[in-house]
Short mmCIF file of N, CA and C in Angstrom, two decimals:
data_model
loop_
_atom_site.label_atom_id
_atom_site.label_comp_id
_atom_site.label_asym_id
_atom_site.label_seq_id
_atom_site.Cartn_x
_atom_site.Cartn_y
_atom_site.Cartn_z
N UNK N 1189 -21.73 -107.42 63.46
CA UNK N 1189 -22.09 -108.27 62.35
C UNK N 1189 -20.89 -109.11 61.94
N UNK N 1190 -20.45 -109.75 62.68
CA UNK N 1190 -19.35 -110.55 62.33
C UNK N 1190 -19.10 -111.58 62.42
N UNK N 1191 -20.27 -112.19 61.13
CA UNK N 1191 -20.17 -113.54 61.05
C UNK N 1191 -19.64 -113.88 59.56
N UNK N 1192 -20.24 -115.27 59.44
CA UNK N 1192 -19.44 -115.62 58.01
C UNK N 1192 -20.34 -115.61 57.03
N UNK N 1193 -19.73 -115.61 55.97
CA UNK N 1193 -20.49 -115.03 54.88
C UNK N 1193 -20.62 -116.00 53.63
N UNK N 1194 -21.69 -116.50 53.30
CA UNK N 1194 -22.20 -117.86 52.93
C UNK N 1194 -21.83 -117.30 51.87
N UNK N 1195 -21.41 -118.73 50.75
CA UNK N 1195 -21.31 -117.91 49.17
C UNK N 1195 -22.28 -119.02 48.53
N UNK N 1196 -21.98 -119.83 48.51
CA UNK N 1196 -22.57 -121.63 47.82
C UNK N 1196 -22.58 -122.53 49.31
N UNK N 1197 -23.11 -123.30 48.92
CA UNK N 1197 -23.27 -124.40 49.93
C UNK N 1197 -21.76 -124.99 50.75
N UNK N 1198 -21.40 -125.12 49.47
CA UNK N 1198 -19.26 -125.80 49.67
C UNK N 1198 -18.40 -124.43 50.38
N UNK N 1199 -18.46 -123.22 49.90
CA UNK N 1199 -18.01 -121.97 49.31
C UNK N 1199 -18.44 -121.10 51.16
N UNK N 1200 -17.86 -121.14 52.21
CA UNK N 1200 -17.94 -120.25 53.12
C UNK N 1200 -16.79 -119.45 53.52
N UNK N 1201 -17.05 -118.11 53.38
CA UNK N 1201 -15.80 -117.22 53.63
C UNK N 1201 -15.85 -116.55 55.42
N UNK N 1202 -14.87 -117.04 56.29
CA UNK N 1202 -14.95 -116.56 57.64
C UNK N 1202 -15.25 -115.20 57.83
N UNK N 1203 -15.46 -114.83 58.85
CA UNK N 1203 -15.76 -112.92 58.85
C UNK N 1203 -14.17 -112.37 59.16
N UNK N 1204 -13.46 -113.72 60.02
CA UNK N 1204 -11.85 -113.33 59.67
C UNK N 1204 -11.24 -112.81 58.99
N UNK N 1205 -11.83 -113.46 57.51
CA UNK N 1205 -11.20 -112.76 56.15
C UNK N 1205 -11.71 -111.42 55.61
N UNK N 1206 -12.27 -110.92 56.33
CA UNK N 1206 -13.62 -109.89 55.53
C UNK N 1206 -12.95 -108.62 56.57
N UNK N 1207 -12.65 -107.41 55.83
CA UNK N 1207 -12.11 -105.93 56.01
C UNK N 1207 -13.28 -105.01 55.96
N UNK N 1208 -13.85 -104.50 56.98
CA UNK N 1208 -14.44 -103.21 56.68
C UNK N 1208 -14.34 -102.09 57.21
N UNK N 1209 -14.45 -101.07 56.54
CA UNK N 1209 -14.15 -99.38 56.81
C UNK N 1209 -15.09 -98.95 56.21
N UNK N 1210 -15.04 -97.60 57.42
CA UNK N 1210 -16.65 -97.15 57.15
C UNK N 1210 -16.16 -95.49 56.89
N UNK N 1211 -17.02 -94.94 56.02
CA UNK N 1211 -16.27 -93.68 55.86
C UNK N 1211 -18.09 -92.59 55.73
N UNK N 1212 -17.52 -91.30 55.29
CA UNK N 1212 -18.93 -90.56 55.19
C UNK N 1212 -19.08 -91.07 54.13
N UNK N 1213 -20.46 -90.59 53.62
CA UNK N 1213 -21.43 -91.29 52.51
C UNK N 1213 -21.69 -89.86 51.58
N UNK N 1214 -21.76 -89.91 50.18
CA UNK N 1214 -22.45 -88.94 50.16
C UNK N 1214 -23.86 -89.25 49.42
N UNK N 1215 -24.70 -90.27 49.93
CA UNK N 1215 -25.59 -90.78 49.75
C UNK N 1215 -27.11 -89.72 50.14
N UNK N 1216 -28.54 -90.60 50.35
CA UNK N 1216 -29.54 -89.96 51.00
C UNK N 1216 -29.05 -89.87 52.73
N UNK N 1217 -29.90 -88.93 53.10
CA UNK N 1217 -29.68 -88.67 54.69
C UNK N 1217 -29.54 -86.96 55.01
N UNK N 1218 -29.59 -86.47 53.89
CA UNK N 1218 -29.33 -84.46 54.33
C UNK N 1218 -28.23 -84.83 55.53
N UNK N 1219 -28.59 -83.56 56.14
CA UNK N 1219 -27.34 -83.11 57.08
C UNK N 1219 -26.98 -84.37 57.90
N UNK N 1220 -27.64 -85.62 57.81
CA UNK N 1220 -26.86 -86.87 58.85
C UNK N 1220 -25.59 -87.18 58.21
N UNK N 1221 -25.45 -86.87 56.74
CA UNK N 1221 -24.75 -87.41 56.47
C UNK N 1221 -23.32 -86.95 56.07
N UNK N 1222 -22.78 -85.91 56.89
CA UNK N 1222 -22.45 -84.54 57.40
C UNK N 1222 -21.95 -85.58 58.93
N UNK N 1223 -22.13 -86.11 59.50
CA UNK N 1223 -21.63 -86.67 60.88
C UNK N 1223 -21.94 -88.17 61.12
N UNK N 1224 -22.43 -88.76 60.20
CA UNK N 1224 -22.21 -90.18 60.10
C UNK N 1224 -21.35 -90.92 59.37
N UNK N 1225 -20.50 -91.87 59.68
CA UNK N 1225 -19.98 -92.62 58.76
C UNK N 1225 -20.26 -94.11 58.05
N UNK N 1226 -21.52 -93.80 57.51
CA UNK N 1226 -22.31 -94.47 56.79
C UNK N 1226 -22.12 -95.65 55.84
N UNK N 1227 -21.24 -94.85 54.94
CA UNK N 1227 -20.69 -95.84 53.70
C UNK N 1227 -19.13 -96.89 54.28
N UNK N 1228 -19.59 -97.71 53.11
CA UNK N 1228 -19.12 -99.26 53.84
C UNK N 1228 -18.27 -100.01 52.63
N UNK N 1229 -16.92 -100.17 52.88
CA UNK N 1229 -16.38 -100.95 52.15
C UNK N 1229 -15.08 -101.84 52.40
N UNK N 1230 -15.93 -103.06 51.94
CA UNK N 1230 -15.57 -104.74 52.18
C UNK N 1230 -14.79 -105.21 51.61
N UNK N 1231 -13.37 -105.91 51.70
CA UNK N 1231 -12.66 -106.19 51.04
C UNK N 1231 -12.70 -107.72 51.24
N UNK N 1232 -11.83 -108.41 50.63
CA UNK N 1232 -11.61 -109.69 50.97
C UNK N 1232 -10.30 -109.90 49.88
N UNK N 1233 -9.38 -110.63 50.83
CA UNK N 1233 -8.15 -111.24 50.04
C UNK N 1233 -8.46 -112.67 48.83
N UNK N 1234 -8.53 -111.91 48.13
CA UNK N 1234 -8.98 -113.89 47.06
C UNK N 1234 -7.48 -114.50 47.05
N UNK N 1235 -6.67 -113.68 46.71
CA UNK N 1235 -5.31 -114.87 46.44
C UNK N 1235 -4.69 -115.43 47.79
N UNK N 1236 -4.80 -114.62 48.86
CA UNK N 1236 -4.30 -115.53 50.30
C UNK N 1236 -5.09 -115.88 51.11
N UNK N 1237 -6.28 -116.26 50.88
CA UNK N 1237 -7.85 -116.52 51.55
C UNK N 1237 -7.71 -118.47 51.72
N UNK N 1238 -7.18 -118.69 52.26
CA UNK N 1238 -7.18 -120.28 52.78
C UNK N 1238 -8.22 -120.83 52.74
N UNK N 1239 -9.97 -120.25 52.74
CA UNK N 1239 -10.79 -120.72 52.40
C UNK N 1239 -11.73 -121.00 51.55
N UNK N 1240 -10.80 -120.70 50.44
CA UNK N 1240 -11.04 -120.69 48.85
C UNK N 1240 -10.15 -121.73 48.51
N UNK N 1241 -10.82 -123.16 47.91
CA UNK N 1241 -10.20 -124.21 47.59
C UNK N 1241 -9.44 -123.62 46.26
N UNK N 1242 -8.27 -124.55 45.94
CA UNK N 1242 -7.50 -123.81 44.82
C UNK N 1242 -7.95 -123.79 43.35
N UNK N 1243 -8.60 -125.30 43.05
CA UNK N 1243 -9.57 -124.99 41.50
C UNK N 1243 -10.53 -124.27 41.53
N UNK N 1244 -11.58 -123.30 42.79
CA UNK N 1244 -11.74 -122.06 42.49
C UNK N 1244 -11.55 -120.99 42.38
N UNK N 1245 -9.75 -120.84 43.34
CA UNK N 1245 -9.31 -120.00 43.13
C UNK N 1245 -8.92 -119.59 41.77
N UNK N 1246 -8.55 -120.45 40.95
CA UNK N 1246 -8.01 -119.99 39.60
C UNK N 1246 -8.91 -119.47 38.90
N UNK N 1247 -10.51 -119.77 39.01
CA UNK N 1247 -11.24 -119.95 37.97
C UNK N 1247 -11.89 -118.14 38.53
N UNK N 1248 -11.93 -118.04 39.57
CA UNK N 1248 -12.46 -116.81 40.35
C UNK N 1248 -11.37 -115.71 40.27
N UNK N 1249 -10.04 -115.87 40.12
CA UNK N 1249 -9.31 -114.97 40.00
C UNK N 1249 -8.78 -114.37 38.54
N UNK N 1250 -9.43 -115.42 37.48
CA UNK N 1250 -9.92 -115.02 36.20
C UNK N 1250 -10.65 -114.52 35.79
N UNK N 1251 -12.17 -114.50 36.54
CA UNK N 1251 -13.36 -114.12 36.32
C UNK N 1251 -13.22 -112.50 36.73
N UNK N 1252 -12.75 -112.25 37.68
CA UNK N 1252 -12.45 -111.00 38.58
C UNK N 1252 -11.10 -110.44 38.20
N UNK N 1253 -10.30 -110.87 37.41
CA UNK N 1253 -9.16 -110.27 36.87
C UNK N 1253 -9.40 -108.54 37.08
N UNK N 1254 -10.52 -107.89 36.49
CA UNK N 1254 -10.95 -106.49 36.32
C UNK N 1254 -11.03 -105.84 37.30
N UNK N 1255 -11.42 -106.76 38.69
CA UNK N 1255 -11.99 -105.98 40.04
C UNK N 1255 -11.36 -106.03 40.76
N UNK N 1256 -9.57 -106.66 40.80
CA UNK N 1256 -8.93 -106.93 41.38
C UNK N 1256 -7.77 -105.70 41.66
N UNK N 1257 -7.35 -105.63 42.99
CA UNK N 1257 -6.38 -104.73 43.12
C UNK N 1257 -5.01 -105.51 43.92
N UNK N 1258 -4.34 -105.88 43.31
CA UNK N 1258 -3.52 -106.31 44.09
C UNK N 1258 -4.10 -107.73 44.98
N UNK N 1259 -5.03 -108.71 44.06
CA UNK N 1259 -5.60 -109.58 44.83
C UNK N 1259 -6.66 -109.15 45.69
N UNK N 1260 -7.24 -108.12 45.94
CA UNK N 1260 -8.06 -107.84 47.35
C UNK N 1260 -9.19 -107.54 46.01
N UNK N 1261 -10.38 -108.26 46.48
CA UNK N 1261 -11.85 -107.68 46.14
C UNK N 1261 -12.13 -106.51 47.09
N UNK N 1262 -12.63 -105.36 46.14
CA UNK N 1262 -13.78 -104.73 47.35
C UNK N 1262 -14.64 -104.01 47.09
N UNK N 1263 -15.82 -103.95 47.82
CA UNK N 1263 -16.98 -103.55 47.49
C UNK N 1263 -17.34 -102.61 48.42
N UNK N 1264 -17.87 -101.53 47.54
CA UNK N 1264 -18.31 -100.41 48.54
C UNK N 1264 -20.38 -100.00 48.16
N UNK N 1265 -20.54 -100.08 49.64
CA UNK N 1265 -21.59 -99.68 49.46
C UNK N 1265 -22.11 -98.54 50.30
N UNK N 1266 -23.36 -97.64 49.86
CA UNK N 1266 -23.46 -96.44 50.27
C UNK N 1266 -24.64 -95.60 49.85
N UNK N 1267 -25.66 -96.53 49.47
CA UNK N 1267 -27.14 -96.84 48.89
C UNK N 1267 -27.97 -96.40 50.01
N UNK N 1268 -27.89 -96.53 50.97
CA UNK N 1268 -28.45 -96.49 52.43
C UNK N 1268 -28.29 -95.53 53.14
N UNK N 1269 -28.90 -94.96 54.10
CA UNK N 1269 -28.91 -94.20 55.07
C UNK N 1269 -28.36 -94.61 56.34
N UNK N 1270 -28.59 -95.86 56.91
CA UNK N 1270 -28.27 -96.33 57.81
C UNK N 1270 -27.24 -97.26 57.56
N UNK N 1271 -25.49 -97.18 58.75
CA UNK N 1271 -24.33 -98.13 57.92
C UNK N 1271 -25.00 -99.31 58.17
N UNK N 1272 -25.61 -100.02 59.16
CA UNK N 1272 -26.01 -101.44 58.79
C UNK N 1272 -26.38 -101.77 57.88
N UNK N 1273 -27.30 -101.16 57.48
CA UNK N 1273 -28.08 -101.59 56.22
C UNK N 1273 -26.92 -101.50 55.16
N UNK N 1274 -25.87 -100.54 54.96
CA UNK N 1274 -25.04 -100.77 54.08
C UNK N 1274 -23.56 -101.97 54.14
N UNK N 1275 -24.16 -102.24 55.04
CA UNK N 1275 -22.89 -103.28 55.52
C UNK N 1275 -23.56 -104.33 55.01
N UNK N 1276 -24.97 -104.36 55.42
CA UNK N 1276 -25.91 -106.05 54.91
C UNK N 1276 -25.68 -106.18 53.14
N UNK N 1277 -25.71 -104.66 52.83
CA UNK N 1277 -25.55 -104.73 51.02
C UNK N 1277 -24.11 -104.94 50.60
N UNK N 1278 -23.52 -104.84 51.21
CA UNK N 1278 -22.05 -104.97 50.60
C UNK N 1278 -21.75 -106.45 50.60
N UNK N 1279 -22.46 -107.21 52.11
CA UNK N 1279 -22.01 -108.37 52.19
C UNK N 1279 -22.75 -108.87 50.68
N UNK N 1280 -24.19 -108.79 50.93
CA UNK N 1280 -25.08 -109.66 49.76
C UNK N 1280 -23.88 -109.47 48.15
N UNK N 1281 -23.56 -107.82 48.10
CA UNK N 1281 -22.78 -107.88 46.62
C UNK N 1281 -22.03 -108.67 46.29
N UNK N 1282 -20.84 -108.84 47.60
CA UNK N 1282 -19.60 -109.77 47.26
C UNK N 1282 -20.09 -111.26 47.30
N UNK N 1283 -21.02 -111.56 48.33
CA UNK N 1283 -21.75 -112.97 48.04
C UNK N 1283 -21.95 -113.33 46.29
N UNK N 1284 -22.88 -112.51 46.46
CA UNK N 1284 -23.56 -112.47 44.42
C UNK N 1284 -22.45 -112.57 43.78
N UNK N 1285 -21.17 -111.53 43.67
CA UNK N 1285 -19.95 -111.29 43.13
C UNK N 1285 -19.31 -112.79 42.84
N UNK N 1286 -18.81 -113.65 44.18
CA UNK N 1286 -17.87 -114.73 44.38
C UNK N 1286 -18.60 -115.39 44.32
N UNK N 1287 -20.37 -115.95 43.85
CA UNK N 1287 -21.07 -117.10 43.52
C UNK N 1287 -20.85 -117.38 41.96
N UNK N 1288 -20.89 -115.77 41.40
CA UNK N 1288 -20.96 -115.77 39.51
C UNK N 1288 -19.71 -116.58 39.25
N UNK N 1289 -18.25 -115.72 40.35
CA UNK N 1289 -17.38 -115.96 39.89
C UNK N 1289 -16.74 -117.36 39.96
N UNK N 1290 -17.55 -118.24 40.90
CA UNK N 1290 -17.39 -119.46 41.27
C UNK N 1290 -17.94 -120.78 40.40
N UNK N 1291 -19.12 -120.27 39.49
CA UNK N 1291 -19.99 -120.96 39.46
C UNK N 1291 -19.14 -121.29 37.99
N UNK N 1292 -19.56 -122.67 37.83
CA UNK N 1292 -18.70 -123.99 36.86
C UNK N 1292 -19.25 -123.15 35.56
N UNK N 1293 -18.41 -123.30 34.33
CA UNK N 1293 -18.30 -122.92 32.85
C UNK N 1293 -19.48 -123.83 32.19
N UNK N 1294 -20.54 -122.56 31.34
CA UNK N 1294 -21.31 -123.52 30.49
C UNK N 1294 -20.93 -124.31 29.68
N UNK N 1295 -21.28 -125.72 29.60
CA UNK N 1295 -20.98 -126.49 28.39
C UNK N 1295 -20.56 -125.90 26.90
N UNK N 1296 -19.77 -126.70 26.45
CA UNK N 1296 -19.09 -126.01 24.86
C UNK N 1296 -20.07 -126.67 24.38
N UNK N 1297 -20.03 -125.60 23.11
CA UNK N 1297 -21.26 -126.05 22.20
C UNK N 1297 -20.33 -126.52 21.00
N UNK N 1298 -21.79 -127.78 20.42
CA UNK N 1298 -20.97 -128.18 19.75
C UNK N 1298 -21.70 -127.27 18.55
N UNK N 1299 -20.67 -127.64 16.92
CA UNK N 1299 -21.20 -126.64 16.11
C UNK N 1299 -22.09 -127.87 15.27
N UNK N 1300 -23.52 -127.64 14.35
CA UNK N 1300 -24.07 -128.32 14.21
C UNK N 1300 -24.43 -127.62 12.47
N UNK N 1301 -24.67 -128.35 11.91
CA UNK N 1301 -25.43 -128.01 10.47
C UNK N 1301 -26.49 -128.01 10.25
N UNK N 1302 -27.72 -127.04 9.59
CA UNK N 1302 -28.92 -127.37 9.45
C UNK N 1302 -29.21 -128.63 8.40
N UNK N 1303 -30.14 -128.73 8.63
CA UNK N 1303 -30.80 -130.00 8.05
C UNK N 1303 -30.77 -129.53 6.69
N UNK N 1304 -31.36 -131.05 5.46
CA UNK N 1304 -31.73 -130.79 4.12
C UNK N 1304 -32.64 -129.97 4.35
N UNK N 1305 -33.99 -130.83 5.35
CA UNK N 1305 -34.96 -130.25 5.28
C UNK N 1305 -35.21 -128.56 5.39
N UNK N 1306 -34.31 -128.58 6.35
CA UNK N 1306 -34.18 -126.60 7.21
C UNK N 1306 -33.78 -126.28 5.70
N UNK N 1307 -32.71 -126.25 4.87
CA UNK N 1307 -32.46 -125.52 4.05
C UNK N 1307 -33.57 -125.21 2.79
N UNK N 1308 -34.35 -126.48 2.80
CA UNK N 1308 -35.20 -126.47 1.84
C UNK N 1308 -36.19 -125.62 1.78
N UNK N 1309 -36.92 -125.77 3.32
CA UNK N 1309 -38.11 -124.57 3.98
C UNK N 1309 -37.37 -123.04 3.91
N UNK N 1310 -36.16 -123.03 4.44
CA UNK N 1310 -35.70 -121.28 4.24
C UNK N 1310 -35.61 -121.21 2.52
N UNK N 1311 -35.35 -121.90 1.81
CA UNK N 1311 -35.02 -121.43 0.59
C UNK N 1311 -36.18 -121.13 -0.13
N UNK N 1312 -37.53 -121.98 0.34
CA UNK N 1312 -39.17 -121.86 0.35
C UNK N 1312 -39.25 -120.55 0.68
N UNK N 1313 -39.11 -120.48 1.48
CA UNK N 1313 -39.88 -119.30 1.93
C UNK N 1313 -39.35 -118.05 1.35
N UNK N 1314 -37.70 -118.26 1.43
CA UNK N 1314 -37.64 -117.11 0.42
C UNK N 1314 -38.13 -116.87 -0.99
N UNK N 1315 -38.43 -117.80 -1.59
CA UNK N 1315 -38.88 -117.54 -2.99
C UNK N 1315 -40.56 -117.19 -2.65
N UNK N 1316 -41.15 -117.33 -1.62
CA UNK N 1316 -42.65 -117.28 -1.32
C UNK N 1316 -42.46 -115.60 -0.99
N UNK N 1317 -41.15 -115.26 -0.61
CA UNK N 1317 -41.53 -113.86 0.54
C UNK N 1317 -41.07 -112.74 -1.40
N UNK N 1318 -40.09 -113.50 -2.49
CA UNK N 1318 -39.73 -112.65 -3.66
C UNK N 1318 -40.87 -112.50 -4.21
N UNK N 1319 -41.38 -113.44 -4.28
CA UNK N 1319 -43.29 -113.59 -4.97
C UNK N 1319 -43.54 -112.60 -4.71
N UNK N 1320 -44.18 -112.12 -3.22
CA UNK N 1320 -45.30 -111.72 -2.48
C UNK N 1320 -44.55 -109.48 -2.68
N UNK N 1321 -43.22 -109.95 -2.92
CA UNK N 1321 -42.89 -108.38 -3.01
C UNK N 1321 -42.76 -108.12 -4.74
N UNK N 1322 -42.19 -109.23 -5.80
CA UNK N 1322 -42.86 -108.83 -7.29
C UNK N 1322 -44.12 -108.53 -7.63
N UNK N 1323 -45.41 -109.09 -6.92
CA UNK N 1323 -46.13 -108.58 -6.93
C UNK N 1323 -46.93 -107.82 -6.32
N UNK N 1324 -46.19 -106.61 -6.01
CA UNK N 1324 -46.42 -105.77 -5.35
C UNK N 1324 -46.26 -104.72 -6.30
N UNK N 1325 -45.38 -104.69 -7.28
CA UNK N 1325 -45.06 -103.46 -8.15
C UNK N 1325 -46.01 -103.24 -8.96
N UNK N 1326 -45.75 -102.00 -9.46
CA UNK N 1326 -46.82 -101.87 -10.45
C UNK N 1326 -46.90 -102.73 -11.56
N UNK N 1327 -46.02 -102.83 -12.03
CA UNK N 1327 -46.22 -103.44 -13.87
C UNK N 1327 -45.56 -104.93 -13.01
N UNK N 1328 -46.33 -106.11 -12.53
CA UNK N 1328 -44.86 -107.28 -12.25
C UNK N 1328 -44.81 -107.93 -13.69
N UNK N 1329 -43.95 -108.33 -13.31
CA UNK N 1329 -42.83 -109.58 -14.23
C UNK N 1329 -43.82 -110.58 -15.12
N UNK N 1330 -43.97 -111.07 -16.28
CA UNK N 1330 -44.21 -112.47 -16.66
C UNK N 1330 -44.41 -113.33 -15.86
N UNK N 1331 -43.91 -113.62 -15.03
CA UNK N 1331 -44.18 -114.83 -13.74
C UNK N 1331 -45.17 -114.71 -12.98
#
């Protein structure tokens, strides 16, 4: 399985860059899993990865600050019984992983004031909702 590993359209990471080791699992599988080495985990260099342009590198090595060890992402997977299948999930994670971490900052919001009108209707309604609970008591008010 050693190809490259699509992230975004722009965004392709070689299988060059991509580390995997496979170790036992202690996943589903009973006694297979006792003599298979099932579980799967993928690293990838973000800070010396040449195929990470540099304004995403910054923005991705912020986002991932937490998951980072020394620069190396890695993902282990071990969901599976069979290592392919856990190799196909590890790739999809770090895909998903380096798309979030790639993907451009929502617009700043701007801050906005409600309207006359908005204030007028909430201030309505609250005096409609004090009504509706004064007269609710036993003895209400004059009003």
């Amino acid at each position: 399985m050693a190809e490259d590993l699509i992230v975004t359209r722009t965004l392709v990471i070689p299988a060059s860059e991509l580390r995997e080791r496979f170790s036992r699992s202690s996943g589903p599988g009973g006694q297979h899993v006792n003599t298979s080495d099932s579980r799967v985990e993928l690293s990838f260099d973000l800070v010396n990865s040449p195929s990470v342009p540099e304004r995403l590198r910054i923005r991705m090595l912020d986002r991932l600050a937490t998951r980072l060890v020394g620069g190396v992402l890695t993902i282990a997977a071990s969901e599976h019984r069979a290592q392919l299948q856990n190799r196909a999930a590890a790739r999809e994670r770090l895909a998903s992983l380096l798309r979030d971490a790639a993907a451009a900052p929502p617009p700043v919001r701007r801050a906005t004031k409600p309207s006359r009108g908005a204030k007028e209707r909430r201030i309505a309604a609250k005096k409609r909702r004090g009504i509706t609970k004064r007269n609710r008591r036993a003895f209400p008010d004059d009003q």
